Coordinates of C-alpha atoms in Angstrom, one line a residue:
M1 CA -154.7 -78.1 36.3
R2 CA -157.0 -78.0 33.3
E3 CA -156.9 -74.3 33.4
F4 CA -153.0 -74.6 33.4
L5 CA -152.9 -76.8 30.4
L6 CA -155.2 -74.4 28.5
A7 CA -153.1 -71.4 29.2
R8 CA -150.4 -70.1 27.0
R9 CA -147.2 -71.9 26.5
L10 CA -144.4 -70.9 29.2
C11 CA -141.4 -69.1 27.7
Y12 CA -138.3 -70.2 29.8
R13 CA -136.3 -66.8 28.6
A14 CA -139.2 -64.4 29.6
A15 CA -138.9 -62.1 32.6
V16 CA -141.5 -62.7 35.3
G17 CA -140.8 -59.8 37.4
N18 CA -144.3 -58.2 36.8
A19 CA -146.3 -61.3 38.2
P20 CA -148.6 -60.3 41.1
H21 CA -146.5 -60.1 44.4
R22 CA -149.0 -62.7 46.1
C23 CA -147.5 -65.4 43.9
V24 CA -144.4 -65.2 46.2
A25 CA -146.6 -66.4 49.2
A26 CA -148.8 -69.0 47.6
L27 CA -148.4 -70.9 44.2
S28 CA -151.9 -71.5 42.9
V29 CA -153.7 -72.1 39.6
G30 CA -154.3 -68.3 39.2
C31 CA -150.6 -67.4 40.0
L32 CA -149.5 -70.0 37.3
L33 CA -152.1 -68.2 34.8
A34 CA -150.6 -64.8 35.7
L35 CA -147.1 -66.1 35.1
S36 CA -148.2 -67.5 31.8
A37 CA -149.7 -64.3 30.9
A38 CA -146.5 -62.3 31.7
A39 CA -144.5 -64.9 29.6
G40 CA -146.7 -64.4 26.7
A41 CA -146.7 -60.6 26.8
A42 CA -142.9 -60.9 26.4
G43 CA -143.4 -62.1 22.9
C44 CA -141.2 -65.3 23.1
A45 CA -142.5 -68.0 20.7
S46 CA -140.3 -70.9 21.6
T47 CA -137.0 -72.0 23.3
E48 CA -134.1 -70.8 21.5
Y49 CA -130.9 -72.7 20.8
V50 CA -127.7 -71.2 19.9
N51 CA -125.7 -72.7 17.1
E52 CA -122.2 -73.3 18.7
G53 CA -120.6 -74.2 15.1
P54 CA -118.7 -77.4 14.3
G55 CA -115.9 -77.2 17.0
Q56 CA -112.1 -77.6 16.5
P57 CA -111.1 -80.1 14.0
T58 CA -108.9 -83.2 15.2
P59 CA -105.1 -82.8 15.0
R60 CA -104.9 -85.2 12.1
A61 CA -107.8 -83.3 10.2
S62 CA -106.0 -80.0 10.7
G63 CA -102.5 -81.3 9.7
S64 CA -101.1 -81.0 13.0
L65 CA -99.2 -83.9 14.8
P66 CA -101.7 -86.2 16.2
P67 CA -101.1 -88.2 19.4
G68 CA -99.0 -91.3 18.9
S69 CA -97.3 -90.3 15.7
V70 CA -93.6 -89.0 15.3
G71 CA -93.0 -85.5 13.7
A72 CA -90.3 -84.6 11.4
C73 CA -89.1 -81.2 10.2
K74 CA -86.4 -79.8 7.7
Q75 CA -83.6 -77.8 8.9
P76 CA -83.6 -74.4 7.0
F77 CA -80.8 -74.1 4.2
T78 CA -80.1 -77.7 4.2
K79 CA -80.2 -80.5 1.6
R80 CA -82.5 -83.4 1.5
P81 CA -80.8 -86.5 3.0
P82 CA -80.5 -89.3 0.2
I83 CA -82.1 -91.8 2.5
V84 CA -85.1 -89.7 3.1
S85 CA -88.2 -89.8 0.9
E86 CA -88.5 -87.1 -1.6
E87 CA -92.2 -86.6 -1.1
L88 CA -91.8 -86.4 2.8
W89 CA -89.0 -83.9 2.3
A90 CA -91.3 -81.7 0.3
H91 CA -94.1 -81.9 2.6
A92 CA -92.2 -81.5 5.8
K93 CA -92.4 -78.0 7.5
P94 CA -89.2 -76.1 8.4
C95 CA -87.8 -76.5 11.9
T96 CA -88.2 -73.4 14.0
P97 CA -87.3 -72.7 17.7
R98 CA -90.9 -73.6 18.7
T99 CA -90.7 -77.1 17.1
P100 CA -90.9 -79.7 20.0
P101 CA -87.6 -81.3 20.9
S102 CA -89.3 -84.8 20.2
T103 CA -89.3 -83.9 16.5
I104 CA -87.0 -85.5 14.1
R105 CA -84.6 -83.0 12.4
L106 CA -83.9 -83.6 8.7
G107 CA -81.2 -82.2 6.3
Y108 CA -77.5 -82.0 6.0
A109 CA -74.9 -79.6 4.7
K110 CA -76.2 -77.0 6.9
D111 CA -72.7 -75.0 7.4
G112 CA -72.2 -74.1 3.6
S113 CA -73.9 -71.3 1.5
A114 CA -77.5 -72.2 0.7
G115 CA -76.8 -75.8 1.7
A116 CA -73.7 -76.2 -0.4
D117 CA -71.1 -78.0 2.0
P118 CA -68.5 -80.1 -0.1
E119 CA -67.0 -81.6 2.9
A120 CA -70.4 -82.7 4.3
E121 CA -71.5 -83.9 1.0
Q122 CA -68.3 -86.0 0.5
L123 CA -68.9 -87.5 3.9
V124 CA -72.4 -88.6 3.1
E125 CA -71.3 -90.2 -0.1
K126 CA -68.5 -92.1 1.8
V127 CA -71.0 -93.4 4.4
L128 CA -73.5 -94.4 1.7
A129 CA -70.9 -96.2 -0.2
A130 CA -69.8 -98.1 3.0
L131 CA -73.3 -99.1 3.8
A132 CA -73.8 -100.5 0.4
E133 CA -71.1 -102.8 1.2
G134 CA -71.9 -103.2 4.8
T135 CA -74.4 -106.1 4.4
K136 CA -71.6 -108.3 3.1
P137 CA -70.5 -110.7 5.7
D138 CA -66.9 -110.6 4.0
G139 CA -65.4 -107.2 4.7
G140 CA -68.7 -105.4 5.1
N141 CA -68.0 -104.5 8.8
N142 CA -64.6 -103.1 7.8
Q143 CA -66.3 -100.6 5.5
V144 CA -68.9 -99.6 8.1
T145 CA -66.3 -99.2 10.9
S146 CA -64.1 -97.1 8.7
A147 CA -67.2 -94.7 7.9
I148 CA -67.7 -94.5 11.6
R149 CA -64.3 -93.3 12.3
A150 CA -64.5 -90.7 9.5
V151 CA -68.0 -89.6 10.7
R152 CA -66.5 -89.2 14.4
S153 CA -63.7 -87.2 13.2
Y154 CA -66.1 -85.0 11.3
A155 CA -68.4 -84.7 14.3
A156 CA -65.8 -83.6 16.6
R157 CA -65.6 -80.2 14.7
K158 CA -69.5 -79.6 14.5
D159 CA -71.6 -78.4 17.2
E160 CA -74.7 -80.3 16.1
L161 CA -72.9 -83.6 16.1
R162 CA -70.4 -83.5 18.7
A163 CA -72.8 -84.4 21.5
R164 CA -73.9 -87.5 19.7
I165 CA -70.4 -89.0 19.7
A166 CA -70.8 -92.1 21.9
R167 CA -68.5 -91.7 25.0
D168 CA -67.5 -95.5 24.9
S169 CA -66.8 -95.5 21.1
A170 CA -63.2 -95.9 21.6
S171 CA -63.5 -99.7 22.6
D172 CA -60.7 -102.2 22.4
Q173 CA -62.8 -104.2 19.9
A174 CA -64.7 -102.9 16.9
C175 CA -68.5 -103.5 17.0
D176 CA -69.9 -106.2 14.6
V177 CA -72.3 -103.8 12.9
T178 CA -72.8 -105.9 9.9
Y179 CA -73.8 -108.9 12.0
L180 CA -76.0 -106.6 14.2
L181 CA -78.0 -104.9 11.3
N182 CA -78.2 -108.1 9.2
T183 CA -79.7 -110.2 11.9
M184 CA -82.1 -107.3 13.0
S185 CA -83.2 -106.7 9.4
A186 CA -84.2 -110.4 9.0
A187 CA -86.1 -110.4 12.5
R188 CA -87.8 -107.0 11.9
S189 CA -89.1 -108.1 8.5
K190 CA -90.7 -111.1 10.2
L191 CA -92.3 -109.2 12.9
S192 CA -93.5 -106.5 10.5
G193 CA -95.0 -109.0 8.0
G194 CA -92.4 -108.2 5.4
D195 CA -93.3 -104.4 5.5
A196 CA -90.0 -102.8 4.1
C197 CA -90.5 -99.6 6.0
T198 CA -88.5 -99.3 9.2
A199 CA -89.9 -96.0 10.5
E200 CA -92.8 -94.0 9.9
V201 CA -93.5 -90.2 10.7
F202 CA -96.5 -88.1 10.1
D203 CA -96.9 -86.2 6.8
P204 CA -98.6 -82.8 7.4
E205 CA -99.6 -82.6 3.7
T206 CA -101.3 -86.2 3.3
R207 CA -102.3 -86.0 7.0
A208 CA -101.3 -89.7 7.4
D209 CA -98.2 -91.6 8.6
A210 CA -95.6 -92.1 5.8
C211 CA -92.4 -94.1 5.6
L212 CA -89.4 -91.8 6.6
F213 CA -86.8 -93.4 4.4
D214 CA -86.7 -93.9 0.7
A215 CA -87.4 -97.5 -0.3
K216 CA -85.2 -97.0 -3.4
R217 CA -82.1 -96.4 -1.1
P218 CA -81.8 -99.7 0.9
E219 CA -79.0 -98.1 2.9
G220 CA -81.2 -96.2 5.1
L221 CA -83.6 -99.1 5.6
W222 CA -80.7 -101.4 6.6
L223 CA -79.1 -98.8 9.0
S224 CA -82.5 -98.3 10.7
S225 CA -83.5 -101.9 11.0
G226 CA -82.9 -101.7 14.8
W227 CA -84.8 -98.4 14.9
S228 CA -87.1 -99.6 17.7
C229 CA -84.7 -100.6 20.3
M230 CA -82.0 -98.1 19.6
T231 CA -84.0 -95.1 19.7
F232 CA -86.8 -93.4 21.7
T233 CA -89.1 -92.5 18.8
G234 CA -92.2 -94.8 20.0
E235 CA -92.2 -97.0 16.9
L236 CA -91.9 -100.7 17.0
G237 CA -90.2 -100.5 20.5
N238 CA -93.7 -100.7 21.8
E239 CA -94.1 -104.3 20.7
A240 CA -90.6 -105.6 20.0
S241 CA -87.6 -105.5 22.3
C242 CA -84.0 -105.7 21.1
H243 CA -83.8 -109.3 22.0
Q244 CA -86.8 -109.9 19.5
L245 CA -85.3 -107.7 16.8
C246 CA -82.1 -109.7 17.3
G247 CA -84.0 -113.0 16.8
Y248 CA -83.3 -113.8 20.4
D249 CA -79.5 -113.9 19.6
D250 CA -77.4 -113.0 22.6
Y251 CA -74.4 -112.0 20.4
C252 CA -76.5 -109.7 18.5
A253 CA -78.1 -108.2 21.5
R254 CA -74.6 -107.4 23.2
Q255 CA -73.8 -105.8 19.8
V256 CA -76.5 -103.3 20.4
Y257 CA -74.7 -101.8 23.5
C258 CA -71.6 -101.6 21.4
A259 CA -73.1 -99.9 18.3
A260 CA -76.0 -98.2 19.2
G261 CA -74.4 -94.7 19.7
D262 CA -72.6 -95.1 16.5
V263 CA -75.8 -96.0 14.5
N264 CA -77.3 -92.8 16.0
L265 CA -74.4 -90.7 14.8
L266 CA -74.4 -92.1 11.4
L267 CA -78.0 -91.4 10.9
C268 CA -77.6 -87.7 12.0
A269 CA -74.6 -87.4 9.8
L270 CA -76.8 -88.5 6.9
G271 CA -79.2 -85.9 7.8
V272 CA -81.7 -87.7 10.0
C273 CA -81.1 -86.5 13.6
L274 CA -83.2 -88.4 16.1
P275 CA -84.9 -86.7 19.2
E276 CA -83.0 -86.6 22.5
P277 CA -82.5 -88.8 24.3
S278 CA -81.4 -90.4 21.2
A279 CA -80.1 -93.9 22.0
G280 CA -80.8 -96.5 24.6
I281 CA -82.3 -99.9 25.2
K282 CA -86.0 -100.5 25.9

C-alpha cells in the first residue's frame, strides 16, 4: 500500500488498455503500479470539469409568463381600451395564433380601418357614461341595463362578441347590477386591504404583475369588482368566494347568477375579453 501511495496520481480519463494482461487475473501492488504508470503516460494532469453554463433563465427573468400569473395581449389594429392602463397597453405583446387561449385579449374597434370604428367607439362612450352613473342607487341600474341592451344588440352582429351573449339574458326581471357591484366593491376592498386594483396581469416589460385597469378610470375598477367569482382568471377567486365578495349577502349572491354573463359581455365590448370559459361561479 505504501508503494501505491508513492505512485503517480491516477487519471480517471486515461486509457488503461496497455496495462499488463496478468492484471486481469490478479489485482496486486505491481498491477496498480502498472496502471498508474499507464495513466501517467497519457499526460493527464488532473480531473477535468466541463463548464455547462448558467442554464435557462426563469420565466419571469426571461419576460415570459411565469406560473400563477395571468397573461394579456393586444389585438392587432385595435385601439387601447379606455379602462386599461396605458403602460400595460404599451408593454403588451400582440396577440398571435400561438397565443394561449387563457390569455386576456385587449383592444376594441377592430373592424374599422387601422382601428377606427365609429360605431364601436360610440358604443364604448355610451357604456362608460352609463357606468359612471351606475354606482348611484337612484337610477344607476337603469343606466347600466340600458347600456347592456345596447351592447347585446351590437354583439349580435359581431363574431367575436356573439358567443358571449348570455343565453338567459332575456329574463323577466332586470338584474340589480348596481346593488351587486356596489356591494362587491365594498367587500372586495376590505378583503384586499384597501388595494384599488381589482385584477393583475403579467407585464412582460417590467417582468412583474401590474394592474390591468387604469386607476384613473373608476368605471373599469367598479365593473370588475366581482372579478374573482365571475371569471376564471385565477385571481382573488382562490381565496374569496362570491359569497365573501357579496359580503355574505344572499340577495347579492343571487344577482351574480343574473348578471355575470352581462358583466363579461360589457368587459369584452370595452376591449377586455376574458379567457374562455369566461363566466361562472367558483
